[in-house]
Amino acid sequence: MLRKILGLNAAFSTINGIAMLFAPTFLAAIFFDLDFALFGMSGAEILQILAMGLFLFAAYVGFVAFKLPQFSGQVKIIILADWSWVISTILLLVFASSTFSTFGLVFFAIVAFIVAGFALAQRKFSNSVTD
């Protein structure tokens, strides 16, 4: 079951990464305030950078899933990364909510909820896998 959950996590990250890489201008327009920029980068550029991070994360998660149980210890790192995403999202939505459109607030809250689900499920089933 852990392998399936990790696979879903990797697929979810990949799908979001593809969307952010190939439709960054459209997504930035619906996710962010129109004047949003960070460190001189537009929302679209930030989404493209985020897409690259999601691809790297998805590749790592997929690799660990494929190599279970040999790499079962790596699941803890994935769980930590997932919770880091959730906490970071909550902090952004609380302290930088004016940066996001209403759609962006809802979208990123839903993504954080899904990622929290992955973290909880991975934790639950990681105990049944041994090195």
CSV table of C-alpha atoms in Angstrom, one decimal, residues 10-98:
chain,number,residue,atom,x,y,z
A,10,ALA,CA,4.7,11.4,-7.2
A,11,ALA,CA,1.9,11.6,-9.8
A,12,PHE,CA,0.2,14.5,-8.1
A,13,SER,CA,3.5,16.4,-7.9
A,14,THR,CA,4.2,15.7,-11.6
A,15,ILE,CA,0.7,16.8,-12.7
A,16,ASN,CA,1.0,20.1,-10.8
A,17,GLY,CA,4.5,20.6,-12.1
A,18,ILE,CA,3.4,20.0,-15.7
A,19,ALA,CA,0.6,22.5,-15.3
A,20,MET,CA,2.9,25.1,-13.8
A,21,LEU,CA,5.6,24.6,-16.4
A,22,PHE,CA,3.4,24.7,-19.5
A,23,ALA,CA,0.7,27.2,-18.4
A,24,PRO,CA,2.5,29.5,-15.9
A,25,THR,CA,1.0,32.8,-17.2
A,26,PHE,CA,-2.5,31.5,-17.1
A,27,LEU,CA,-2.1,30.0,-13.7
A,28,ALA,CA,-0.3,33.1,-12.3
A,29,ALA,CA,-3.3,35.1,-13.5
A,30,ILE,CA,-5.8,33.0,-11.6
A,31,PHE,CA,-3.6,32.2,-8.5
A,32,PHE,CA,-2.1,35.6,-7.7
A,33,ASP,CA,-2.9,39.3,-7.4
A,34,LEU,CA,-2.2,40.9,-10.8
A,35,ASP,CA,0.7,42.9,-9.5
A,36,PHE,CA,2.4,40.0,-7.7
A,37,ALA,CA,6.2,39.9,-8.0
A,38,LEU,CA,8.9,38.4,-5.7
A,39,PHE,CA,12.6,39.2,-5.9
A,40,GLY,CA,11.9,40.8,-9.3
A,41,MET,CA,10.3,37.7,-10.7
A,42,SER,CA,6.7,37.5,-11.9
A,43,GLY,CA,4.2,35.0,-10.6
A,44,ALA,CA,4.6,33.0,-13.9
A,45,GLU,CA,8.4,32.7,-13.3
A,46,ILE,CA,7.9,31.7,-9.7
A,47,LEU,CA,5.5,28.9,-10.9
A,48,GLN,CA,8.1,27.6,-13.4
A,49,ILE,CA,10.7,27.4,-10.7
A,50,LEU,CA,8.2,25.7,-8.4
A,51,ALA,CA,7.5,23.2,-11.2
A,52,MET,CA,11.2,22.3,-11.4
A,53,GLY,CA,11.1,21.6,-7.6
A,54,LEU,CA,8.0,19.5,-8.0
A,55,PHE,CA,9.6,17.4,-10.8
A,56,LEU,CA,12.7,16.8,-8.6
A,57,PHE,CA,10.5,15.8,-5.7
A,58,ALA,CA,8.3,13.6,-7.8
A,59,ALA,CA,11.3,11.8,-9.2
A,60,TYR,CA,12.7,11.2,-5.7
A,61,VAL,CA,9.4,9.9,-4.4
A,62,GLY,CA,8.9,7.7,-7.5
A,63,PHE,CA,12.4,6.3,-7.1
A,64,VAL,CA,11.8,5.5,-3.4
A,65,ALA,CA,8.5,3.8,-4.2
A,66,PHE,CA,10.1,1.7,-6.9
A,67,LYS,CA,13.0,0.7,-4.6
A,68,LEU,CA,10.8,-0.3,-1.6
A,69,PRO,CA,11.6,-2.0,0.8
A,70,GLN,CA,15.3,-1.3,0.2
A,71,PHE,CA,14.8,2.5,0.6
A,72,SER,CA,12.0,2.5,3.2
A,73,GLY,CA,14.0,4.7,5.5
A,74,GLN,CA,13.7,7.5,2.9
A,75,VAL,CA,10.0,7.6,3.4
A,76,LYS,CA,10.6,9.7,6.6
A,77,ILE,CA,12.3,12.3,4.5
A,78,ILE,CA,9.3,12.4,2.1
A,79,ILE,CA,6.9,12.7,5.0
A,80,LEU,CA,8.9,15.6,6.4
A,81,ALA,CA,8.9,17.3,3.0
A,82,ASP,CA,5.2,16.9,2.7
A,83,TRP,CA,4.6,18.4,6.1
A,84,SER,CA,7.0,21.2,5.2
A,85,TRP,CA,4.9,21.9,2.2
A,86,VAL,CA,1.7,21.9,4.3
A,87,ILE,CA,3.1,24.2,7.0
A,88,SER,CA,4.7,26.6,4.4
A,89,THR,CA,1.4,26.8,2.6
A,90,ILE,CA,-0.5,27.6,5.8
A,91,LEU,CA,2.0,30.3,6.7
A,92,LEU,CA,1.8,31.8,3.2
A,93,LEU,CA,-2.0,31.8,3.2
A,94,VAL,CA,-2.1,33.4,6.7
A,95,PHE,CA,0.6,35.9,6.4
A,96,ALA,CA,0.6,36.7,2.6
A,97,SER,CA,-3.1,36.1,1.8
A,98,SER,CA,-3.2,39.4,-0.1
